[in-house]
mmCIF file of C-alpha atoms and ligand atoms in Angstrom:
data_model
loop_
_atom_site.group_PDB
_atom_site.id
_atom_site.type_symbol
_atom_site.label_atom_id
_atom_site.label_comp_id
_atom_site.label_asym_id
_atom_site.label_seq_id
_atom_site.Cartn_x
_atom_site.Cartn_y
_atom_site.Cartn_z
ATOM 1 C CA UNK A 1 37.794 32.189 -25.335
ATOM 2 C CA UNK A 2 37.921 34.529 -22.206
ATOM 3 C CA UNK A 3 38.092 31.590 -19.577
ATOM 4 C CA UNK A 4 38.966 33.731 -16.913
ATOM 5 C CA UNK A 5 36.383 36.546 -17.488
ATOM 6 C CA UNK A 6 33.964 33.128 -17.348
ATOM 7 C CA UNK A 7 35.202 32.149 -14.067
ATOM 8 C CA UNK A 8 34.741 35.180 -12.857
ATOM 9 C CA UNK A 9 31.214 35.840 -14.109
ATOM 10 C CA UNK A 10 30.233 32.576 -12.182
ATOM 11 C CA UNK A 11 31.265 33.250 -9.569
ATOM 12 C CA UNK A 12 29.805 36.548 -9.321
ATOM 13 C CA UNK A 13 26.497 35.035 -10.082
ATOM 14 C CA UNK A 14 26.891 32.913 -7.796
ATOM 15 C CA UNK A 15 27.578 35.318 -4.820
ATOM 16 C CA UNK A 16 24.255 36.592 -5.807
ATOM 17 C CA UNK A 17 22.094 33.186 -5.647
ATOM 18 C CA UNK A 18 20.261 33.686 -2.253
ATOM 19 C CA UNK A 19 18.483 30.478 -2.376
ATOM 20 C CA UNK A 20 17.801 26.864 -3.845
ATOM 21 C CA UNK A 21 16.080 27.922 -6.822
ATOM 22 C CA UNK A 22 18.206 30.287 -8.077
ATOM 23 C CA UNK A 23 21.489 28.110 -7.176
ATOM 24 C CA UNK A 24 19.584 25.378 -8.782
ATOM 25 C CA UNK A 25 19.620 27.600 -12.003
ATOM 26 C CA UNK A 26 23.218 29.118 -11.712
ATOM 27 C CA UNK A 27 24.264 25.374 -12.155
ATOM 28 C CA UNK A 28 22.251 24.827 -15.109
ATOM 29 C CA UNK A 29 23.934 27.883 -16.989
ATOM 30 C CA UNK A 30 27.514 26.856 -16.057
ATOM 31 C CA UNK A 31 28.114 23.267 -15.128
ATOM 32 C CA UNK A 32 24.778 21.788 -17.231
ATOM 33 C CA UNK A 33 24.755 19.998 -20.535
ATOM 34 C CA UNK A 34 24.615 23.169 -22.340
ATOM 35 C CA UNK A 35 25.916 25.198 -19.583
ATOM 36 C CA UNK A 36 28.623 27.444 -20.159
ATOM 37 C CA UNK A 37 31.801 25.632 -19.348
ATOM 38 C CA UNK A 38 30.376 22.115 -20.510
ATOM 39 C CA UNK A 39 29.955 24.475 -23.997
ATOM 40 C CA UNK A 40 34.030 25.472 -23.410
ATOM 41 C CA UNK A 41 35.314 22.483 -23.130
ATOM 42 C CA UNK A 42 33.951 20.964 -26.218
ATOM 43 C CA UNK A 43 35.491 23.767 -28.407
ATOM 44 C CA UNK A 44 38.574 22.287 -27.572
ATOM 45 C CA UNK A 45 38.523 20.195 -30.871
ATOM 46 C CA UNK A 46 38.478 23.724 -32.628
ATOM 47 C CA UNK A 47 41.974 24.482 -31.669
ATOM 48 C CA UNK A 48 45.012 23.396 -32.642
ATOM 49 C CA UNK A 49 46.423 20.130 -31.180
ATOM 50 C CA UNK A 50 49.215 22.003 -29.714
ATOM 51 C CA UNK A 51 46.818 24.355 -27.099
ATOM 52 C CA UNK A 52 44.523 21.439 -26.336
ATOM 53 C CA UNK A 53 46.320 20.402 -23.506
ATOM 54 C CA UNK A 54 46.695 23.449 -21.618
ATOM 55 C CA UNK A 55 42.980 24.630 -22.415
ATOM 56 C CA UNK A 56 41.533 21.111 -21.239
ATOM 57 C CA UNK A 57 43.696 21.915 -18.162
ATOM 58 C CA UNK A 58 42.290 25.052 -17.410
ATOM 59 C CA UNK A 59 38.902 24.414 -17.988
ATOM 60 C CA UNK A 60 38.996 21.517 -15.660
ATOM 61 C CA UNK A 61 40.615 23.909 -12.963
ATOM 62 C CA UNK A 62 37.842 26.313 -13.243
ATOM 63 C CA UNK A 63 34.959 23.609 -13.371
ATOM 64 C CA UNK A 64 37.108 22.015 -9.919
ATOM 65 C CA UNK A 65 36.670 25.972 -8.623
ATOM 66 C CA UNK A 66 33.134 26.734 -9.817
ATOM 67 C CA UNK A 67 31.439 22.548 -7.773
ATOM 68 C CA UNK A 68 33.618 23.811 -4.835
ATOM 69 C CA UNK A 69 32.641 27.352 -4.637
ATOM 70 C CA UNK A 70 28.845 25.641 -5.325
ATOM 71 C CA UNK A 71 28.731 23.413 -2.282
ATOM 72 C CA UNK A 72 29.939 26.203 -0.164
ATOM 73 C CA UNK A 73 26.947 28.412 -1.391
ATOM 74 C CA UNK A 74 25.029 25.612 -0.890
ATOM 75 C CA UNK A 75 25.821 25.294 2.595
ATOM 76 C CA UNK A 76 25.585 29.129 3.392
ATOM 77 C CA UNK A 77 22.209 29.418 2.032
ATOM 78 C CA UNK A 78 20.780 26.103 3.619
ATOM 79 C CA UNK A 79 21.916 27.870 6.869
ATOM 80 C CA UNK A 80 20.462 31.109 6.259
ATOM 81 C CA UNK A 81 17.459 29.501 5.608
ATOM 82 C CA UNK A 82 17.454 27.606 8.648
ATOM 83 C CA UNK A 83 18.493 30.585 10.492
ATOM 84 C CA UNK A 84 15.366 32.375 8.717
ATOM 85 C CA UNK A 85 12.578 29.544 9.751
ATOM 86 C CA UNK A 86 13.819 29.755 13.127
ATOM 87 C CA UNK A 87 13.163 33.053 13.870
ATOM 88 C CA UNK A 88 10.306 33.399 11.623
ATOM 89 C CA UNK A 89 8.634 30.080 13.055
ATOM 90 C CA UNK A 90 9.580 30.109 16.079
ATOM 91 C CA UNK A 91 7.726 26.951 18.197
ATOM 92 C CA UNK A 92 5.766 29.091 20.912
ATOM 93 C CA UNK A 93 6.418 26.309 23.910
ATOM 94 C CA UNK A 94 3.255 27.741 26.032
ATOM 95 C CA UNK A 95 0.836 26.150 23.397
ATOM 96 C CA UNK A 96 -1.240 23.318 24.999
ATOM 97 C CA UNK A 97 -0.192 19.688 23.674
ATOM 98 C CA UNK A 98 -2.098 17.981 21.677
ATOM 99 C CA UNK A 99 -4.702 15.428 24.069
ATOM 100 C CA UNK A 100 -3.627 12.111 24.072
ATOM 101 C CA UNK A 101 -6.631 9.730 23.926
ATOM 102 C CA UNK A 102 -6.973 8.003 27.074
ATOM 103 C CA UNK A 103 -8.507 4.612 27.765
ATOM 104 C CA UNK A 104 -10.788 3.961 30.661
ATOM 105 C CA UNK A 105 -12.063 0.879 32.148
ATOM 106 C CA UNK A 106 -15.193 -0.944 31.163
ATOM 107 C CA UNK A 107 -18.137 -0.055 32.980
ATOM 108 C CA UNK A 108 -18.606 -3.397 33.760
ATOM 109 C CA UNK A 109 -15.131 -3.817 35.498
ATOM 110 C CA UNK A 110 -15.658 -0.479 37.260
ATOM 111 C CA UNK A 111 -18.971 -1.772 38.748
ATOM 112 C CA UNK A 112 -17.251 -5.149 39.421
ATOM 113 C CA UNK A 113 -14.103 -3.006 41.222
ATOM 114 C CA UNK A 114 -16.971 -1.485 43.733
ATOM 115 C CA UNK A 115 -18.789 -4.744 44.705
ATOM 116 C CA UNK A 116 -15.333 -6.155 45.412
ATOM 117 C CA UNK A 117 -14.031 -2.652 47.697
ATOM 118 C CA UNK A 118 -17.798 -3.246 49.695
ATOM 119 C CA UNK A 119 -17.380 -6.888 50.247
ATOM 120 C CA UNK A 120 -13.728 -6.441 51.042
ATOM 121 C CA UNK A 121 -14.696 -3.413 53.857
ATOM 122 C CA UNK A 122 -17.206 -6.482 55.141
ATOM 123 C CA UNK A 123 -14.321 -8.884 55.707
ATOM 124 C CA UNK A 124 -14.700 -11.055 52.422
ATOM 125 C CA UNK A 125 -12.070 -12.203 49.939
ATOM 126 C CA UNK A 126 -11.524 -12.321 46.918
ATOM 127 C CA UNK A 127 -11.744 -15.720 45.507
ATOM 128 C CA UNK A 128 -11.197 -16.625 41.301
ATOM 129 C CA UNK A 129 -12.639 -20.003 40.439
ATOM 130 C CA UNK A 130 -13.269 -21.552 37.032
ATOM 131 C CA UNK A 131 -15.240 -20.429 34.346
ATOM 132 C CA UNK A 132 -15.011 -24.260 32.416
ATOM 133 C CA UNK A 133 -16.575 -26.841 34.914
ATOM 134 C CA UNK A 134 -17.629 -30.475 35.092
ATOM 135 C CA UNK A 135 -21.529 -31.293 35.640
ATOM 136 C CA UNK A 136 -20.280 -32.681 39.004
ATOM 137 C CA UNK A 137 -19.684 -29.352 40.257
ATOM 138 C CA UNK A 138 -22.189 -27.367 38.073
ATOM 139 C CA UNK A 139 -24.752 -29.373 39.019
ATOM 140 C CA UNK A 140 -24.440 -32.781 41.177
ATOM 141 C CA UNK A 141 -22.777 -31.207 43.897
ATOM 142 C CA UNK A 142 -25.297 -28.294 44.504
ATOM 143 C CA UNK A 143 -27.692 -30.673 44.689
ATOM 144 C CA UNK A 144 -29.069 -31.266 41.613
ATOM 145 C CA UNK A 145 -28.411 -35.003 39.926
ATOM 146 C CA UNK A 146 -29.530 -36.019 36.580
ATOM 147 C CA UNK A 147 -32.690 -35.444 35.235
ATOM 148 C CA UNK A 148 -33.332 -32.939 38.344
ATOM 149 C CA UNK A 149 -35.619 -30.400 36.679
ATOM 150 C CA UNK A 150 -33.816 -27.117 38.244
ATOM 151 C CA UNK A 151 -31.086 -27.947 35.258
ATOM 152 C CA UNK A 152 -33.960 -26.574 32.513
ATOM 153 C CA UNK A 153 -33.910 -22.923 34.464
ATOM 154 C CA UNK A 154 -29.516 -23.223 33.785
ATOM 155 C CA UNK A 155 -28.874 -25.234 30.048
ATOM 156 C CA UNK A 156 -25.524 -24.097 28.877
ATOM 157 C CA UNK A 157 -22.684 -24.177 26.296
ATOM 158 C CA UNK A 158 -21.527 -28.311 26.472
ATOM 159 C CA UNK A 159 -17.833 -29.061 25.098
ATOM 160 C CA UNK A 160 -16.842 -31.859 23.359
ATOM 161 C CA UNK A 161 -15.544 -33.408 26.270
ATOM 162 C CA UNK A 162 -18.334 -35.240 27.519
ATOM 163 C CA UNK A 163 -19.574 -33.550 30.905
ATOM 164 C CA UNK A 164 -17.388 -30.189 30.570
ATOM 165 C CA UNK A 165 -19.000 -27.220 30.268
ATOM 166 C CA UNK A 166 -19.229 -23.817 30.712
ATOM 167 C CA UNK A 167 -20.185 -22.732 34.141
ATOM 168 C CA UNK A 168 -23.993 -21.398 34.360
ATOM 169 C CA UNK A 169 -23.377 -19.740 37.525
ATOM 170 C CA UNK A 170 -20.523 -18.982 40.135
ATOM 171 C CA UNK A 171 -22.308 -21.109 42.800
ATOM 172 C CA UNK A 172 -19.464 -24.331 41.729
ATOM 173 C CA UNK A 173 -17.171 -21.950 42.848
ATOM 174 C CA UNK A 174 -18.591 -23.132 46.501
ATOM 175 C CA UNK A 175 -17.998 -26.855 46.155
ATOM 176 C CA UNK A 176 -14.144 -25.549 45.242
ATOM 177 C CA UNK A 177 -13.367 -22.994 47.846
ATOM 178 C CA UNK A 178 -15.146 -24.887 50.818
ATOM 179 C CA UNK A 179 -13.481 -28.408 49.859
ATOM 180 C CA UNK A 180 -10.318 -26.286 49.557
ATOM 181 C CA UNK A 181 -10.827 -24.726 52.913
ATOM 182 C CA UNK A 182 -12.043 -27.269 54.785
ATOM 183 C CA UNK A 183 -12.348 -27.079 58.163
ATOM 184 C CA UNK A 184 -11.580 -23.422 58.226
ATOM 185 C CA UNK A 185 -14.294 -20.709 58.310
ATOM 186 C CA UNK A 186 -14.970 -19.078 54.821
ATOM 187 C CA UNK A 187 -16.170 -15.363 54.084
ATOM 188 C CA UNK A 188 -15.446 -14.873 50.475
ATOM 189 C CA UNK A 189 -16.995 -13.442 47.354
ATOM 190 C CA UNK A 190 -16.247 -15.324 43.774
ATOM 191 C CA UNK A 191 -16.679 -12.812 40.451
ATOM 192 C CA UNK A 192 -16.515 -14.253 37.033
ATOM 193 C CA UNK A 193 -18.085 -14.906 34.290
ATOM 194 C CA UNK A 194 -20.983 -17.543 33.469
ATOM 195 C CA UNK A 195 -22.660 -18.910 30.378
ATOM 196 C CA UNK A 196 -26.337 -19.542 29.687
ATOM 197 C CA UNK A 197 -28.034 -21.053 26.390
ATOM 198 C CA UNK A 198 -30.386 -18.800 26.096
ATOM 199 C CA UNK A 199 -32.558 -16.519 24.425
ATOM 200 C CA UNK A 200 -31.428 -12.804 24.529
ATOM 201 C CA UNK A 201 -33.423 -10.105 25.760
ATOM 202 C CA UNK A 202 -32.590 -6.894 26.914
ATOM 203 C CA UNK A 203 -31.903 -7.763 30.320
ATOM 204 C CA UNK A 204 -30.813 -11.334 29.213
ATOM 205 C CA UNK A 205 -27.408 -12.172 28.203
ATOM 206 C CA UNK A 206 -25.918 -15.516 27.021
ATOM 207 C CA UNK A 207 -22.473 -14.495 28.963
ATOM 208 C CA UNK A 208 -23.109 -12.319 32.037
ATOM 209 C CA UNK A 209 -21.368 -11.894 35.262
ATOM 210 C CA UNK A 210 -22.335 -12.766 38.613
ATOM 211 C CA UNK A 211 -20.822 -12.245 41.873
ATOM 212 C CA UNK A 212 -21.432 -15.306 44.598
ATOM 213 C CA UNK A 213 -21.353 -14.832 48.252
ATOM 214 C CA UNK A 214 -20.479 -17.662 50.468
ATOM 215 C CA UNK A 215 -20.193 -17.825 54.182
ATOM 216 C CA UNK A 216 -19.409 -20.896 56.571
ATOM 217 C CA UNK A 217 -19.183 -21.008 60.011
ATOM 218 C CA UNK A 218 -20.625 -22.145 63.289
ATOM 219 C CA UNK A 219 -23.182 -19.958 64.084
ATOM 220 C CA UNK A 220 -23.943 -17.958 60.625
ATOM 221 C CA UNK A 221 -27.882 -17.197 60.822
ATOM 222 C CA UNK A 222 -30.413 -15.826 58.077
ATOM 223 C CA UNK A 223 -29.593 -12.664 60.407
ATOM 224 C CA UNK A 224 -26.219 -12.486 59.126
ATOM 225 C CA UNK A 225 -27.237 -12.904 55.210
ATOM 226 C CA UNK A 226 -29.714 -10.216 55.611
ATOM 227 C CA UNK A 227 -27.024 -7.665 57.361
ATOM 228 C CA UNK A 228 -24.391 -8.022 55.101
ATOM 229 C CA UNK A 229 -27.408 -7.855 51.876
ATOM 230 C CA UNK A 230 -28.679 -4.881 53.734
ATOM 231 C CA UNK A 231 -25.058 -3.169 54.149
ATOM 232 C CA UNK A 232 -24.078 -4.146 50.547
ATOM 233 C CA UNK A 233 -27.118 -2.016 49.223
ATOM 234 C CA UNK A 234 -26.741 0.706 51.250
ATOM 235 C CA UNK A 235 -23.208 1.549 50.462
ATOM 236 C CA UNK A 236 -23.513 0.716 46.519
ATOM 237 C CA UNK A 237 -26.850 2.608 46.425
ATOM 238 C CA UNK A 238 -27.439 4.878 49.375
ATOM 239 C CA UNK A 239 -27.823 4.883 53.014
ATOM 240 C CA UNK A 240 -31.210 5.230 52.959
ATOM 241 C CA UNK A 241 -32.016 1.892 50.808
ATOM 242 C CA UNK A 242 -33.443 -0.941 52.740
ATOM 243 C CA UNK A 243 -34.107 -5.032 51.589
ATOM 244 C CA UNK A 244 -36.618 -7.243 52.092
ATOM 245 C CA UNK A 245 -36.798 -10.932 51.749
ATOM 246 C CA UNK A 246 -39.084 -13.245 49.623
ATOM 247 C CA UNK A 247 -38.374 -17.004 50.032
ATOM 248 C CA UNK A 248 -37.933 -18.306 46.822
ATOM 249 C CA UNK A 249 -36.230 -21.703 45.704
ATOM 250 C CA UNK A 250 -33.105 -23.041 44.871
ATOM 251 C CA UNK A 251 -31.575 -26.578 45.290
ATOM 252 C CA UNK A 252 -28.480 -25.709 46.740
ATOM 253 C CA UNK A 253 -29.867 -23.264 50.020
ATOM 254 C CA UNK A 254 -32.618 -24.832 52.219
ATOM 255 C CA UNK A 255 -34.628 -21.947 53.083
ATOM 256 C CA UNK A 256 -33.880 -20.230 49.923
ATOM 257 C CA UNK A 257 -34.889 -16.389 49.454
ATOM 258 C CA UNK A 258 -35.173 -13.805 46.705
ATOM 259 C CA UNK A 259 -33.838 -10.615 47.681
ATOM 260 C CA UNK A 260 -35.515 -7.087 47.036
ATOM 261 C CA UNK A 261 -34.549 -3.543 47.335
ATOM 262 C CA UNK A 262 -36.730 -0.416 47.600
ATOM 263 C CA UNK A 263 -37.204 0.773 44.170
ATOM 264 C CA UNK A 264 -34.059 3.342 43.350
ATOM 265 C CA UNK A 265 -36.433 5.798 41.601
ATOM 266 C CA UNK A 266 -39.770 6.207 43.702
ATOM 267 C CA UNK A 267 -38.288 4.713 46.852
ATOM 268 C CA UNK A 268 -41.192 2.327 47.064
ATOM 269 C CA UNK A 269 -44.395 3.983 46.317
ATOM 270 C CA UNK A 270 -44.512 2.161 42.479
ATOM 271 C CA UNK A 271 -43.010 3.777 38.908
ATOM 272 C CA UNK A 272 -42.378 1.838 35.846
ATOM 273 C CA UNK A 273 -38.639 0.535 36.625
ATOM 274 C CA UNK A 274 -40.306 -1.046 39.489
ATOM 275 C CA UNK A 275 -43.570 -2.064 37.636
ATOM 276 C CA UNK A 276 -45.280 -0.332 40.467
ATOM 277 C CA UNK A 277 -44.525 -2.846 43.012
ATOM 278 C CA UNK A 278 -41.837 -0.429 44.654
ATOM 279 C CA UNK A 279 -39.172 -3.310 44.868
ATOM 280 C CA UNK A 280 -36.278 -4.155 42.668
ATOM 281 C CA UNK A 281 -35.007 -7.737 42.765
ATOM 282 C CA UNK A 282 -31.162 -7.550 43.252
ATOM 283 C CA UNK A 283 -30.292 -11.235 44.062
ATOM 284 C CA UNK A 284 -31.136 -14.697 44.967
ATOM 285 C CA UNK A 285 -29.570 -16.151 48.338
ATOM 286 C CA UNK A 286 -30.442 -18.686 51.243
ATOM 287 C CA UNK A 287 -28.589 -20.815 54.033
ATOM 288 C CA UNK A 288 -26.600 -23.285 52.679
ATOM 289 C CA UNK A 289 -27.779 -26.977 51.735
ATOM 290 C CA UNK A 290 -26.871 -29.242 54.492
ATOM 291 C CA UNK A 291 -26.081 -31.924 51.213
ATOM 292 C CA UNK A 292 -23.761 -29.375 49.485
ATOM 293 C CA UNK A 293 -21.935 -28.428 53.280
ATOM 294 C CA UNK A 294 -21.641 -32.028 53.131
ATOM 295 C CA UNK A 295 -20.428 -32.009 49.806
ATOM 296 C CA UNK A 296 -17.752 -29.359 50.661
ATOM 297 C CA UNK A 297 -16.798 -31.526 53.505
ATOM 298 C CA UNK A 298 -18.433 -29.891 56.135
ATOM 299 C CA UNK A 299 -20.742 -31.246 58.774
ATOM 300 C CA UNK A 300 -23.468 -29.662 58.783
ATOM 301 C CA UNK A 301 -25.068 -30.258 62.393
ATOM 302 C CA UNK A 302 -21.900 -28.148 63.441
ATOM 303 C CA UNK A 303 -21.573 -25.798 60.433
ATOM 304 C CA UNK A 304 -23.743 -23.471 59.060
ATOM 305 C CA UNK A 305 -23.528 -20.516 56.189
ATOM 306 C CA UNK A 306 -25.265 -18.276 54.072
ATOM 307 C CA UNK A 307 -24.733 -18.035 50.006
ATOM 308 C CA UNK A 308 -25.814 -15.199 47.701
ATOM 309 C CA UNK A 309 -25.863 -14.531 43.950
ATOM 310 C CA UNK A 310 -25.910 -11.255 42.279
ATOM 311 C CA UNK A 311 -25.625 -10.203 38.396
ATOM 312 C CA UNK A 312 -23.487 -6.937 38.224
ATOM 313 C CA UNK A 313 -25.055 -6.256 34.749
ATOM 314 C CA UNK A 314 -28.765 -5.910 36.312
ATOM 315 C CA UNK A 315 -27.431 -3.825 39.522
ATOM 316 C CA UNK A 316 -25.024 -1.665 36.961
ATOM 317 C CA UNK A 317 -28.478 -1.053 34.840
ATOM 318 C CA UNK A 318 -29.987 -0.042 38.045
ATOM 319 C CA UNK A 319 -27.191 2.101 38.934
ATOM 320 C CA UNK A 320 -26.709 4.377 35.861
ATOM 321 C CA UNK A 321 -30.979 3.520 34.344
ATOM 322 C CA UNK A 322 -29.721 1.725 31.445
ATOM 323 C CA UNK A 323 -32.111 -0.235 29.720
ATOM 324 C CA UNK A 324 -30.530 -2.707 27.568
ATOM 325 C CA UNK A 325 -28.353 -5.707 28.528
ATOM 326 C CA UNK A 326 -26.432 -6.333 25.168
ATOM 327 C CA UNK A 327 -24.704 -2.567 24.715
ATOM 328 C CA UNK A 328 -22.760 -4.379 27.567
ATOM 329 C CA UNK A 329 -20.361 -6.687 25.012
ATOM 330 C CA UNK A 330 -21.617 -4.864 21.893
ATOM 331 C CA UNK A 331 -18.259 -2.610 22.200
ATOM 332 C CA UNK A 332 -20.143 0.432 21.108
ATOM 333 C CA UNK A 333 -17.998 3.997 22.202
ATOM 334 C CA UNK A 334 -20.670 5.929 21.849
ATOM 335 C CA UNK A 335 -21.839 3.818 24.957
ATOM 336 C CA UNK A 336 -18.627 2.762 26.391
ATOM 337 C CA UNK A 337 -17.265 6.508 26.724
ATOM 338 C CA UNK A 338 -20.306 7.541 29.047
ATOM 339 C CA UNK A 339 -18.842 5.984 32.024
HETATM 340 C C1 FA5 B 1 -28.353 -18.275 40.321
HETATM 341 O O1 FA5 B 1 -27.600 -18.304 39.355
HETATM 342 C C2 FA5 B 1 -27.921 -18.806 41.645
HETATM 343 N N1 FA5 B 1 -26.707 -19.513 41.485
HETATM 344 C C3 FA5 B 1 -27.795 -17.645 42.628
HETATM 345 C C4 FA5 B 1 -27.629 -18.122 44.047
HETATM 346 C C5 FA5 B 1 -26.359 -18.251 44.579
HETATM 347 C C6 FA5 B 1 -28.741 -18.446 44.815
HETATM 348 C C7 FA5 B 1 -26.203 -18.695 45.874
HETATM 349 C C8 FA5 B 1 -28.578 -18.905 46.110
HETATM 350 C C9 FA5 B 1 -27.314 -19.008 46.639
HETATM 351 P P1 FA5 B 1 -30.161 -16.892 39.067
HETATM 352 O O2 FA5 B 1 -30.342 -17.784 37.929
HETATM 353 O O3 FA5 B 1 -31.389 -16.194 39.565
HETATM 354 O O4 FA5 B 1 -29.507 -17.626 40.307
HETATM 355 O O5 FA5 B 1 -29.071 -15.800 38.678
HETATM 356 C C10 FA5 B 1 -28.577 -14.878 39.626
HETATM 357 C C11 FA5 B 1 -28.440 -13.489 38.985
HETATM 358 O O6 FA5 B 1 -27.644 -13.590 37.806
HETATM 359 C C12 FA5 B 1 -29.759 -12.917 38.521
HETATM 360 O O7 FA5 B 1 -30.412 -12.242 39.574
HETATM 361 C C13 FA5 B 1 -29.322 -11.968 37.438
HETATM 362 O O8 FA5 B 1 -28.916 -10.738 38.003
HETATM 363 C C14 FA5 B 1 -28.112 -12.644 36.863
HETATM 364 N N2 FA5 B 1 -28.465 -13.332 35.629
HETATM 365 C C15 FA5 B 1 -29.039 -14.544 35.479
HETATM 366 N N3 FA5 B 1 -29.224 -14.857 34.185
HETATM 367 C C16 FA5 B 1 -28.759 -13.797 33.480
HETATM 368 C C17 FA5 B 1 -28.666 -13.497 32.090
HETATM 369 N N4 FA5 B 1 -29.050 -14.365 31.161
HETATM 370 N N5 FA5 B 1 -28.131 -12.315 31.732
HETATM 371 C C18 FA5 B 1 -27.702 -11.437 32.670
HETATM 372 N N6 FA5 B 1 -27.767 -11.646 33.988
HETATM 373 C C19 FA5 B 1 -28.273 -12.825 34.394
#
């Protein structure tokens, strides 16, 4: 058996492999189960006992040569081919990236964001009250005991707490701030959410927001309610908008008023978002019950203020003409991306 002229042949062959495929095969014909060598090395039983030795040694030295001259072939071509997909694929770094999807705010928070920037230019704060109240507050302390029949125009969610429940409007939020500010005067604004059992429409929602205005001081006049409703309106929806008043009732302002402004699509000559009246009801307001003044501690023969309360879902439907309440809190994209 020419051992050496087999070494050399492999190696040759080797040399020659230029990539995986072929190196793949070169090991199959030398070093596999029927590969060349593997083939050599059983003939040893064919020779006499006295050669054995020598030929085992050999072909072990060879098989040692041929795995080490493999891996270094191995290495030479994984290199070349690196070398290869480099400069044929090279990464051209001017390409635009890919976009990365970017979130925006909800429409209702970026409505909410503007009320709060107006009423913050007019002096008021912000202030966060609950959104899980007591009857007390919801009700009894605006003015409106047991069995009073405003509560049918505000049922709500109950818990199983007896008297807790979930806040119909933000006006509890007054009983909270005034008894906490007591005898100071108060300009805020109180955002949140509020819960109403009842049925849903398209400009009805069981959970809405509102945002409450509340004012307290010594000489606060109608005057002042109607400025600041006037300036509110003009800077969310133009500086030509104007308001007018309606007196209206609730049992927590004594007078209490219903608050209009010129229609935001004729400008008061009568379309169908106004139902031809050329007026668009934006909130309800009044001067603040001398009982719930009381109730917050002040007195009212030297105190007087002004409270308003808005529902950023209506004005946001009037700002962008939407026409349905629910794609609010339906988490739709389709309608959440268009803002
Ligand atoms: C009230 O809730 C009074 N607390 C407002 C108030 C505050 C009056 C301070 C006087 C002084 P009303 O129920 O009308 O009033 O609700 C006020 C606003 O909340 C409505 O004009 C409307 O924009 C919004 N709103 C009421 N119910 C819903 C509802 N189910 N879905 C969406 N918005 C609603």
């Amino acid at each position: 058996m020419d051992l050496h002229g087999l070494q050399e042949r492999a190696l040759a062959e080797l040399q020659a492999c230029r990539d995986e495929a072929a190196l793949h095969a070169w090991n199959g014909r030398y070093l596999g189960k029927s590969g060349e060598l593997t083939l050599a090395l059983k003939r040893i039983g064919e020779l006499p006992p006295a050669e054995r030795p020598a030929y085992g040694q050999k072909v072990n030295q060879i098989k040692q040569t041929l795995l080490a001259a493999a891996e270094q072939q191995e290495r030479a071509i994984r290199e070349a081919e690196l070398t290869r997909s480099l400069t044929a694929e090279a990464l051209d770094v001017t390409l635009p990236g890919r976009p990365v999807q970017r979130g925006r705010l909800h429409v209702a928070t970026q409505v909410m964001r503007r009320i709060i920037a107006i009423f913050a230019d007019l002096g008021f704060q912000v202030y966060r009250s609950r959104e899980v109240e007591d009857d007390l507050t919801n009700f009894e302390l605006l003015n409106m005991p047991p069995h009073h029949p405003a509560r049918d125009m505000w049922d709500t969610f109950h818990t199983t707490t007896p008297g807790v429940l979930l806040r119909t409007h933000t006006s509890p939020g007054q009983i909270h701030v005034m008894r906490e500010l007591c005898p100071e005067p108060i300009r805020v604004i109180l955002p949140g959410m509020c819960y109403r059992y009842e049925q849903i429409t398209t400009r009805s929602e069981i959970m809405f927001q509102q945002v409450e205005g509340l004012a307290i001081g010594t000489d606060i006049t109608m005057t002042d309610l109607k400025g600041v409703i006037q300036a509110f309106a003009q800077r969310l929806f133009g500086e030509d908008r104007t308001v007018r008043i309606r007196s209206s009732y609730f049992p927590f302002t004594e007078p209490s008023i219903e608050v209009d402004m010129d229609c935001i699509v004729c400008g008061g000559k009568g379309c169908s978002l106004c139902k031809g009246t050329g007026w668009l009801e934006i909130m309800g307001a009044g001067m603040v019950h001398p009982v719930v003044l009381q109730h917050g501690g002040y007195d009212p023969t030297r105190y007087s203020g002004f409270a308003f309360g808005m529902g950023p879902q209506r004005i946001t439907m009037l700002l962008y003409g939407l026409k349905d309440i629910r794609q609010f809190w339906a988490n739709d994209l389709r309608f959440l991306e268009q803002f």
